[in-house]
PDB file of C-alpha atoms and ligand atoms in Angstrom:
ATOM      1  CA  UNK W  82      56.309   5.815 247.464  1.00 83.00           C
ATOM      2  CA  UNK W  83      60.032   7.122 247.049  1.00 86.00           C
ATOM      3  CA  UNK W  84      61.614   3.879 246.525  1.00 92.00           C
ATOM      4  CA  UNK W  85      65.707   5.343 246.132  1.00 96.00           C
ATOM      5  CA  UNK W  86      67.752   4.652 249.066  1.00 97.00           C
ATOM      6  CA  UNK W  87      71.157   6.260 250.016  1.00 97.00           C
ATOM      7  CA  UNK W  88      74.054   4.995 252.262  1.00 98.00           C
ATOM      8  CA  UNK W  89      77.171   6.573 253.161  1.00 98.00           C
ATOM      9  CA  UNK W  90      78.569   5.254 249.775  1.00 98.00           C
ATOM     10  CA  UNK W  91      75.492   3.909 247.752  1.00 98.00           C
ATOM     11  CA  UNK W  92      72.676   4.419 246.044  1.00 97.00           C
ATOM     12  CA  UNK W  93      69.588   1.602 245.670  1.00 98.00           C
ATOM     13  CA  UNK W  94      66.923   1.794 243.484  1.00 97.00           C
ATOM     14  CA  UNK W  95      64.906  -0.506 241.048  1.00 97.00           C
ATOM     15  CA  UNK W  96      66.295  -0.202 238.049  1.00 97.00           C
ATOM     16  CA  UNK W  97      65.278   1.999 234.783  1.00 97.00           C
ATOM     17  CA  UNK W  98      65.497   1.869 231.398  1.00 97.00           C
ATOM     18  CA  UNK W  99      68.385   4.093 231.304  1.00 95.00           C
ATOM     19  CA  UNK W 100      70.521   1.585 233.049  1.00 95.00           C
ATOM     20  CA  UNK W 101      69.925  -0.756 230.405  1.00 96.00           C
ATOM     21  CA  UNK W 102      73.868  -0.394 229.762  1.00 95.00           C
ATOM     22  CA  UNK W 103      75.293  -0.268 233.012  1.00 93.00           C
ATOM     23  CA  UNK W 104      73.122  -3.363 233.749  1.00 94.00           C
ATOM     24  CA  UNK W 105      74.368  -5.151 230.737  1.00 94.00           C
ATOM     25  CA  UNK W 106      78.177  -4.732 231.112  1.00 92.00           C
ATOM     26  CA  UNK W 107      78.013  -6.043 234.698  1.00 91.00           C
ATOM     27  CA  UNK W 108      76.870  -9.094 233.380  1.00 92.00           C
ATOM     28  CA  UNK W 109      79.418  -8.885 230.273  1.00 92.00           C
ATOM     29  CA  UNK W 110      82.243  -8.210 232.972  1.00 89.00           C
ATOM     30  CA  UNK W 111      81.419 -11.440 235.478  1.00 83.00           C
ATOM     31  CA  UNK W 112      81.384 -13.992 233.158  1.00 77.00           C
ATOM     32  CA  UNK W 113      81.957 -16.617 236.345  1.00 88.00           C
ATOM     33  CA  UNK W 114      81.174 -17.021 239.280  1.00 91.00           C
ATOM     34  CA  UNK W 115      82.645 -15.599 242.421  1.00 91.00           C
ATOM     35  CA  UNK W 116      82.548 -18.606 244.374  1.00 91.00           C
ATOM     36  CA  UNK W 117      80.064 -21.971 244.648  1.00 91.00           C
ATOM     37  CA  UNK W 118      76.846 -19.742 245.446  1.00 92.00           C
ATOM     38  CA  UNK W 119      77.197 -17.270 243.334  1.00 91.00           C
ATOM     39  CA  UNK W 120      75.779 -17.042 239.696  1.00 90.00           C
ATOM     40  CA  UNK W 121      77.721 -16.189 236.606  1.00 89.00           C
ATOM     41  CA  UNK W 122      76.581 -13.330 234.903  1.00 89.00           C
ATOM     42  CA  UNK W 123      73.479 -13.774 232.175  1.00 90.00           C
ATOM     43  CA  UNK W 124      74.815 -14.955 228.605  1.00 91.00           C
ATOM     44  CA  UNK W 125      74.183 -12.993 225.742  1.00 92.00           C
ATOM     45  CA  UNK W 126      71.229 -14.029 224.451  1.00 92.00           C
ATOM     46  CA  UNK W 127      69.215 -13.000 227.621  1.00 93.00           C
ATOM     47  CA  UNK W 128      70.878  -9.022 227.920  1.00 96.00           C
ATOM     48  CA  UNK W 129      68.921  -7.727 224.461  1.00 96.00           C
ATOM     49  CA  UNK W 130      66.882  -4.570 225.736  1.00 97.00           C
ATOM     50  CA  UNK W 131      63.429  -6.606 225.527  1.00 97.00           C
ATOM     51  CA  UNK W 132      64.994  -8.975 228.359  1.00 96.00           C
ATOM     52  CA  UNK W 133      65.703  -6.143 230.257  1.00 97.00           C
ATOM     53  CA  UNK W 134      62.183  -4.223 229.646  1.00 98.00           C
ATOM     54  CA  UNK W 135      60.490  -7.508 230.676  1.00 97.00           C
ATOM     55  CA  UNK W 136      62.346  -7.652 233.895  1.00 97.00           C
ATOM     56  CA  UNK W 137      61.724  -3.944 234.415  1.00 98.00           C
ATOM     57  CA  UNK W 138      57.949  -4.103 233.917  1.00 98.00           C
ATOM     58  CA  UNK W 139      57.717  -7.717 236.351  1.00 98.00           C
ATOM     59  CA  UNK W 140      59.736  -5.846 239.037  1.00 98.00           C
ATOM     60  CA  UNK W 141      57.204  -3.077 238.798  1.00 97.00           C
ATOM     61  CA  UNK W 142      54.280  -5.345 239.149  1.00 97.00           C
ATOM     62  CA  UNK W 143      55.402  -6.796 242.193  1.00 98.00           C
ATOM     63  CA  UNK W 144      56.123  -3.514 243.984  1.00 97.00           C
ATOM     64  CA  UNK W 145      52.367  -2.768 242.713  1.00 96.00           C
ATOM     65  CA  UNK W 146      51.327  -5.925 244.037  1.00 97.00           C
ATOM     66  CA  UNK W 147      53.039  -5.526 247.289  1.00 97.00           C
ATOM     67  CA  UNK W 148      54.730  -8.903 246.507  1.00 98.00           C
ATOM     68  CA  UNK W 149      59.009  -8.151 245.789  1.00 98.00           C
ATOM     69  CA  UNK W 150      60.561  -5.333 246.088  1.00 98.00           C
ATOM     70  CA  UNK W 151      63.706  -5.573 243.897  1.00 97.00           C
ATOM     71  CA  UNK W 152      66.932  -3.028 244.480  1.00 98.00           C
ATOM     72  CA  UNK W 153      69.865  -2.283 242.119  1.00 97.00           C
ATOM     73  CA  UNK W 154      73.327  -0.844 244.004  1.00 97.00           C
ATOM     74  CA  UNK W 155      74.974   1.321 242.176  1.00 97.00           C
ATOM     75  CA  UNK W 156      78.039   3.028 243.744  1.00 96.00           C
ATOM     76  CA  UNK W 157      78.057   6.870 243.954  1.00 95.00           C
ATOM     77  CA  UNK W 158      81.754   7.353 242.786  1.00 88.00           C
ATOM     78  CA  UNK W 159      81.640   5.712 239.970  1.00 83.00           C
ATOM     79  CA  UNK W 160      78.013   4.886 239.139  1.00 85.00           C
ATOM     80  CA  UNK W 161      78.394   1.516 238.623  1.00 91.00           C
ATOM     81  CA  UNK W 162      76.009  -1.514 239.278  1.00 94.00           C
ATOM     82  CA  UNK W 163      77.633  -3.613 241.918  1.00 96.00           C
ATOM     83  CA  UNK W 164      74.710  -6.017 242.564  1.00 96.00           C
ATOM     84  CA  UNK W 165      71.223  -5.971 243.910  1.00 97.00           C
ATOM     85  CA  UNK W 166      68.955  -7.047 247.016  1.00 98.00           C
ATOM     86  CA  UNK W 167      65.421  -8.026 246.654  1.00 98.00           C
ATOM     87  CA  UNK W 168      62.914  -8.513 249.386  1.00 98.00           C
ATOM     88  CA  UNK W 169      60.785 -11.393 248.055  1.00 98.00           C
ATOM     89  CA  UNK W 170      57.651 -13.327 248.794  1.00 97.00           C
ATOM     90  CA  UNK W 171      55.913 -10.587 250.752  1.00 98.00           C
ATOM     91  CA  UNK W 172      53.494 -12.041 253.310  1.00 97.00           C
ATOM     92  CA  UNK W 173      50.771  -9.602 254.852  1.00 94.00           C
ATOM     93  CA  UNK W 174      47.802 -10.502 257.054  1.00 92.00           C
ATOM     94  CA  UNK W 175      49.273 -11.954 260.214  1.00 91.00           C
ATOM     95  CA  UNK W 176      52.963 -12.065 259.095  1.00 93.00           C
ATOM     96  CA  UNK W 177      54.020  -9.161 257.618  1.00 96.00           C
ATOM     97  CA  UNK W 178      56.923 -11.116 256.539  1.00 97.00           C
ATOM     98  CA  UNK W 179      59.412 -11.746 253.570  1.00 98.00           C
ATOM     99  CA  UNK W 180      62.516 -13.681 252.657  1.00 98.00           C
ATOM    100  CA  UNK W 181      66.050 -11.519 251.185  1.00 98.00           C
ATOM    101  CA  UNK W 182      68.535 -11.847 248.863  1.00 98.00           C
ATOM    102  CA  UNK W 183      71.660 -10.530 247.989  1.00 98.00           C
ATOM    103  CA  UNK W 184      74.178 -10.590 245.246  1.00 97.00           C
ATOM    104  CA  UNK W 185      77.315  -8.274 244.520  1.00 96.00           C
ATOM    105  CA  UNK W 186      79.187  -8.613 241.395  1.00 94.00           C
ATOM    106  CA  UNK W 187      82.638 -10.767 242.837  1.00 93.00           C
ATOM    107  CA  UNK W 188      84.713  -7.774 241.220  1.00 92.00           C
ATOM    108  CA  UNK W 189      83.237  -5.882 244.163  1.00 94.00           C
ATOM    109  CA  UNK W 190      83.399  -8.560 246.742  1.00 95.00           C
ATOM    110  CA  UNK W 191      85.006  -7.497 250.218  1.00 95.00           C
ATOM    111  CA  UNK W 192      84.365  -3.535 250.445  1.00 96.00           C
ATOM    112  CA  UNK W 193      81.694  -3.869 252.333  1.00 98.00           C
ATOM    113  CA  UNK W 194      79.492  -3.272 249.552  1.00 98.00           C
ATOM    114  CA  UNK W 195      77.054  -5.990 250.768  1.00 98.00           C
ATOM    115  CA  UNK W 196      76.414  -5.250 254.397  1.00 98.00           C
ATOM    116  CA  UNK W 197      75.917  -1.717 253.526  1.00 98.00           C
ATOM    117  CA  UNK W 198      73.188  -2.537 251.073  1.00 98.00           C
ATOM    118  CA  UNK W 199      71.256  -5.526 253.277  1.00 98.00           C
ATOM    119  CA  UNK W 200      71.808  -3.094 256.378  1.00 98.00           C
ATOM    120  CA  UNK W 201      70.338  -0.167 254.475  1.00 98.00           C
ATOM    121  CA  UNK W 202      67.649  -2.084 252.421  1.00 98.00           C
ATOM    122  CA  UNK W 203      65.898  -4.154 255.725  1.00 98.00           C
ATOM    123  CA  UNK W 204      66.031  -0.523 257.627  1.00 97.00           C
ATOM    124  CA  UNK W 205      63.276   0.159 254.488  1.00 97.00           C
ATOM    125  CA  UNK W 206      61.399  -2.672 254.410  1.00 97.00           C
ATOM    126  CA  UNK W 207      60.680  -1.980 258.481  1.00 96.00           C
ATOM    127  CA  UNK W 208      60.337   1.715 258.181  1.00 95.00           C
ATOM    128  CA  UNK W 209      58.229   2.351 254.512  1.00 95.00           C
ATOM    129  CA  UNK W 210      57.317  -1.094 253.724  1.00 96.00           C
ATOM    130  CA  UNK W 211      55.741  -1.478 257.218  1.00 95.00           C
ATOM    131  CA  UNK W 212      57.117  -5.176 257.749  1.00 97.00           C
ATOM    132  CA  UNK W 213      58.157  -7.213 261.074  1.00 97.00           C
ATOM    133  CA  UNK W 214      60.781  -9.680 260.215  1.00 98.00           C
ATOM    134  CA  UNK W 215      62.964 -10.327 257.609  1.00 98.00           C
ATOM    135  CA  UNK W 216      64.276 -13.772 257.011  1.00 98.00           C
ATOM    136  CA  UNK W 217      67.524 -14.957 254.875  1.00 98.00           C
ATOM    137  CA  UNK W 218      68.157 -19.022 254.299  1.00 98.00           C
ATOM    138  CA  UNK W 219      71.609 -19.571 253.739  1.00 98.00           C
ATOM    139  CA  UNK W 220      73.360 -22.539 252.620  1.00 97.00           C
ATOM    140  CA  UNK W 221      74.987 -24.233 255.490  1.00 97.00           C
ATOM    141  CA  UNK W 222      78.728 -23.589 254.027  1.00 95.00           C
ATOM    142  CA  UNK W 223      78.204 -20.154 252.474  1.00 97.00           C
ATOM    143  CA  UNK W 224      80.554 -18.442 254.916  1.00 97.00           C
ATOM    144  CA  UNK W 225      80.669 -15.223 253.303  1.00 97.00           C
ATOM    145  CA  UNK W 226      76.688 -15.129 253.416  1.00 98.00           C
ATOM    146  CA  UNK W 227      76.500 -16.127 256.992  1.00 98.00           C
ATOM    147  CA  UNK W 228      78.885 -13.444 258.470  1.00 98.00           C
ATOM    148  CA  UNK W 229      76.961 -10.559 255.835  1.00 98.00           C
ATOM    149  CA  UNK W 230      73.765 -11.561 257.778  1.00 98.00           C
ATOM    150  CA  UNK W 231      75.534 -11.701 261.274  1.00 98.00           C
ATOM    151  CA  UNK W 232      77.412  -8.257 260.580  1.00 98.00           C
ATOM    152  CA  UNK W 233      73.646  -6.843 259.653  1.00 98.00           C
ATOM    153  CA  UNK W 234      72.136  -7.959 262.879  1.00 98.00           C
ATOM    154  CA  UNK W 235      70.488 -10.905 261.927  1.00 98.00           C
ATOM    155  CA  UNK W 236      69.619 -13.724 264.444  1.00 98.00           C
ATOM    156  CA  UNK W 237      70.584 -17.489 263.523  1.00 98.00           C
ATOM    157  CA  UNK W 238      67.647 -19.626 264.350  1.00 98.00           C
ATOM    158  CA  UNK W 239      68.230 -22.879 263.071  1.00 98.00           C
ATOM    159  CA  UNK W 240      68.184 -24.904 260.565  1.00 98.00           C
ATOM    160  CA  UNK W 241      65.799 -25.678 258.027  1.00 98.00           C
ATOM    161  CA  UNK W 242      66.067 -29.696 256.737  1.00 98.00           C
ATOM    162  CA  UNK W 243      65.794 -30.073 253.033  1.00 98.00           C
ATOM    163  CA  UNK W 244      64.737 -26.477 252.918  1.00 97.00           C
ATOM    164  CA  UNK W 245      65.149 -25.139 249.535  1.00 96.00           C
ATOM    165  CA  UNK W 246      66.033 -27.452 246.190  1.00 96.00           C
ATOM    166  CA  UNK W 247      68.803 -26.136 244.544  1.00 94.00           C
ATOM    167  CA  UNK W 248      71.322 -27.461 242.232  1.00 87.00           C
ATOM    168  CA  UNK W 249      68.805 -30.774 241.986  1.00 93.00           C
ATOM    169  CA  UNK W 250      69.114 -31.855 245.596  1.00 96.00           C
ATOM    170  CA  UNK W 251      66.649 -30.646 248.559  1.00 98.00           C
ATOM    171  CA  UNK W 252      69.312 -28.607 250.780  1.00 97.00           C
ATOM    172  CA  UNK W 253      69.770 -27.811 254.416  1.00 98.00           C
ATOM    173  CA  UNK W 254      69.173 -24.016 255.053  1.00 98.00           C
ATOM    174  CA  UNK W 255      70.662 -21.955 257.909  1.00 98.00           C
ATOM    175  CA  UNK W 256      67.893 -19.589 258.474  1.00 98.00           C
ATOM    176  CA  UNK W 257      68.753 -15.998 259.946  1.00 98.00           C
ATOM    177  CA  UNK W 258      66.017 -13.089 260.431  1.00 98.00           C
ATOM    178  CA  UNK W 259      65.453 -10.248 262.353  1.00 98.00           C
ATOM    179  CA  UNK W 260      62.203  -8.524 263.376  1.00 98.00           C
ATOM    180  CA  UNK W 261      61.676  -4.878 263.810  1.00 97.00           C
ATOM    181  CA  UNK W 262      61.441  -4.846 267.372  1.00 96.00           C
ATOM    182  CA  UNK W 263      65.266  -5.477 267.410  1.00 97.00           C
ATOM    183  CA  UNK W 264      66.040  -2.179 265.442  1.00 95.00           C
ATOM    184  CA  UNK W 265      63.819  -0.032 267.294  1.00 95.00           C
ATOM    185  CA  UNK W 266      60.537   0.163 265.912  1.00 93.00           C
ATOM    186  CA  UNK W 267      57.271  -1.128 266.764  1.00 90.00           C
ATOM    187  CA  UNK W 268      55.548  -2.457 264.185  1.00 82.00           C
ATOM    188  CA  UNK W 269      51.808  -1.685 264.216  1.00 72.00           C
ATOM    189  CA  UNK W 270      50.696  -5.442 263.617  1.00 70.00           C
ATOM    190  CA  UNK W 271      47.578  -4.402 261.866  1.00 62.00           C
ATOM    191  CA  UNK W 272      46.402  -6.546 258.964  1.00 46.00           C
ATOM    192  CA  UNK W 273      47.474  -4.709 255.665  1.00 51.00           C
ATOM    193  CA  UNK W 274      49.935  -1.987 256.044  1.00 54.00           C
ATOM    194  CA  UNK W 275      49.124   1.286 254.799  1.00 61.00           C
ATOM    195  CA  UNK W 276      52.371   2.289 252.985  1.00 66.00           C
ATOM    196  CA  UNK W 277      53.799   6.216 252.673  1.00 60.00           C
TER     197      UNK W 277
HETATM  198  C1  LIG V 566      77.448 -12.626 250.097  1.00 62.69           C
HETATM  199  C2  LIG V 566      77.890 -11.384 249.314  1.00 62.69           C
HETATM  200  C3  LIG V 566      76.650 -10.584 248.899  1.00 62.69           C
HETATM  201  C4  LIG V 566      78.789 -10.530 250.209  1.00 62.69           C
HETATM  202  O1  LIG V 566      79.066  -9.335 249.507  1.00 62.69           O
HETATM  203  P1  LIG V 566      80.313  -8.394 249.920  1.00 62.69           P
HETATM  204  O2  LIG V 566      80.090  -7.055 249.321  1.00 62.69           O
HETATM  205  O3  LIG V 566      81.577  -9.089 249.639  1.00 62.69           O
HETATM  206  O4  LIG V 566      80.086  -8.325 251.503  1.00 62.69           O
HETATM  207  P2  LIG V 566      80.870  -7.413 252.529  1.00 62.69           P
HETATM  208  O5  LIG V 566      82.128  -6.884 251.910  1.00 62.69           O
HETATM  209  O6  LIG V 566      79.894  -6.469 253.083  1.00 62.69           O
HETATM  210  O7  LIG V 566      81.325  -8.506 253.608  1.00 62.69           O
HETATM  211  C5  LIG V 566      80.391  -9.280 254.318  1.00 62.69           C
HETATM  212  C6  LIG V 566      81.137 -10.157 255.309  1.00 62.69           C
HETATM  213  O8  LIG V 566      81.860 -11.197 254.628  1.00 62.69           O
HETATM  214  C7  LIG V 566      83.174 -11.265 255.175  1.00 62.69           C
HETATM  215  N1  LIG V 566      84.093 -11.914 254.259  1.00 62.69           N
HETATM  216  C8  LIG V 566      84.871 -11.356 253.330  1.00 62.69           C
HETATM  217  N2  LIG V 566      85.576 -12.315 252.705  1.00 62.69           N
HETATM  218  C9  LIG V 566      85.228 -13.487 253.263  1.00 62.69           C
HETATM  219  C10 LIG V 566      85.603 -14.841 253.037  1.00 62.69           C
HETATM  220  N3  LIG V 566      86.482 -15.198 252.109  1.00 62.69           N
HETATM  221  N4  LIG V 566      85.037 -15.810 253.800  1.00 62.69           N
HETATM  222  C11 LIG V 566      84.141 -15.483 254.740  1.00 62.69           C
HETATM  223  N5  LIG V 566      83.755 -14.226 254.980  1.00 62.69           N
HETATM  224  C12 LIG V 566      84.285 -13.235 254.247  1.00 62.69           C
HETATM  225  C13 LIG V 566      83.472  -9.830 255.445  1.00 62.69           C
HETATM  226  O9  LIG V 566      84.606  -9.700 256.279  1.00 62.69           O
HETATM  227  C14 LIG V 566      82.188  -9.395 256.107  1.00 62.69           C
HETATM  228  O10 LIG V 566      82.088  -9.879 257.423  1.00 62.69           O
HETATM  229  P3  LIG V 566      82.536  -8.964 258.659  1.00 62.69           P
HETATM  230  O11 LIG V 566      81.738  -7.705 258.575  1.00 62.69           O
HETATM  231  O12 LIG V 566      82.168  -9.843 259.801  1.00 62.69           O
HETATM  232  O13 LIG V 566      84.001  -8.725 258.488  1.00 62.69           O
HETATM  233  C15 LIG V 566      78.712 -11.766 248.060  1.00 62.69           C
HETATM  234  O14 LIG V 566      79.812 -12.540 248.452  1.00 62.69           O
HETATM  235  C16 LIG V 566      77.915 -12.539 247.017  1.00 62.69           C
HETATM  236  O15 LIG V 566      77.259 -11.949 246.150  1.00 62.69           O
HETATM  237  N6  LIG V 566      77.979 -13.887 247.085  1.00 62.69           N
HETATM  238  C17 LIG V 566      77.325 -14.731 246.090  1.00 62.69           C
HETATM  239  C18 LIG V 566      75.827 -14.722 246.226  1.00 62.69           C
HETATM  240  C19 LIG V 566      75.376 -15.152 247.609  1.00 62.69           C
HETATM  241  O16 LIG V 566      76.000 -15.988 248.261  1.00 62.69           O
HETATM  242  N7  LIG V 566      74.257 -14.558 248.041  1.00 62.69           N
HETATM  243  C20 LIG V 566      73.653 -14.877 249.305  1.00 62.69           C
HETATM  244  C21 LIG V 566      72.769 -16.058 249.154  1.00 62.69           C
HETATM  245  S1  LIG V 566      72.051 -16.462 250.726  1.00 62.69           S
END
């Protein structure tokens, strides 16, 4: 399967090895974090190439394994890597679920960067990836989160108690999803997907 993606302004792809460098100097060049939910970029010690061949070669066996599908965003102008969106924890049989996440570089922040990615990247996972709903927990202040996932067409459907443990404390999630249904294409419901 074709796994590159293209927006109006993007392109998003798992990464290669030839964007060992690009991938490196957007960690080097976020050295904090954008706000309380976001992570500071990865110190040092952990951008060496083997780092970044291991990551390459897990991300590949869980697109094999039909388990994560993980997606770099690199803007067309300029090439750069803005961030990335993974579609995690896969769920077949009955489900055909999985939970996202998203992340763009705070330099970046406010361009829409984000919503054009999520948007883009859940249109994929319905149309190639054959899946029905796509689910998001958010933490119950992370404003910025919450109106990405709105603007995308996700649903709020409550909230999870002591949903995820983060930061050492079991947190409240606000959990937003939306099935395929509500962008316009049936999903077949069979048991294992056969994927293009
Ligand atoms: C969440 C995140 C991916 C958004 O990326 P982004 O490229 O800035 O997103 P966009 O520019 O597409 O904007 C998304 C929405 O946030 C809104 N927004 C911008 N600044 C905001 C602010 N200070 N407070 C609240 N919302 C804000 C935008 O207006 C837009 O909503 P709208 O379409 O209703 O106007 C980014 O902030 C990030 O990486 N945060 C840290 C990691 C994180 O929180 N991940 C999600 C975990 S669930």
């Amino acid at each position: 399967m074709d796994f590159r993606i293209e927006t109006e302004r993007l392109v998003i792809r798992p990464l290669i090895l030839t964007d060992y460098e690009a991938w490196k100097e957007s960690h080097l060049s976020r050295p904090t974090a954008g706000n309380e939910y976001d992570k500071p970029g990865l110190t040092i010690d952990k951008l060496n190439l083997a780092e970044f061949e291991k990551r390459l070669s897990e991300a590949a066996s869980n697109r094999e394994k039909d388990l994560a599908y993980d997606y770099a965003l690199f803007s067309k102008m300029q090439q750069k890597f803005l961030g990335s969106v993974i579609l995690m924890r896969v769920h077949r049989e009955i489900a055909h679920n999985c939970y996202l996440g998203y992340s763009v570089s705070p330099l970046f922040w406010g361009q829409g960067f984000g919503k054009e990615a999520v948007n883009a990247v859940i249109d994929f996972a319905f149309r190639h990836l054959k899946l029905h709903r796509v689910e998001a927990a958010i933490q119950l202040n992370n404003e910025r989160s919450m109106r990405l996932a709105r603007g995308v067409g996700m649903r709020h459907e409550g909230v999870r108690l002591r949903g995820l443990f983060l930061d050492n404390a079991w947190e409240d999630m606000n959990i937003y999803a939306v099935t395929s249904e509500e962008r316009g294409i049936q999903h077949p419901g069979s048991c294992r997907a056969e994927l293009d």
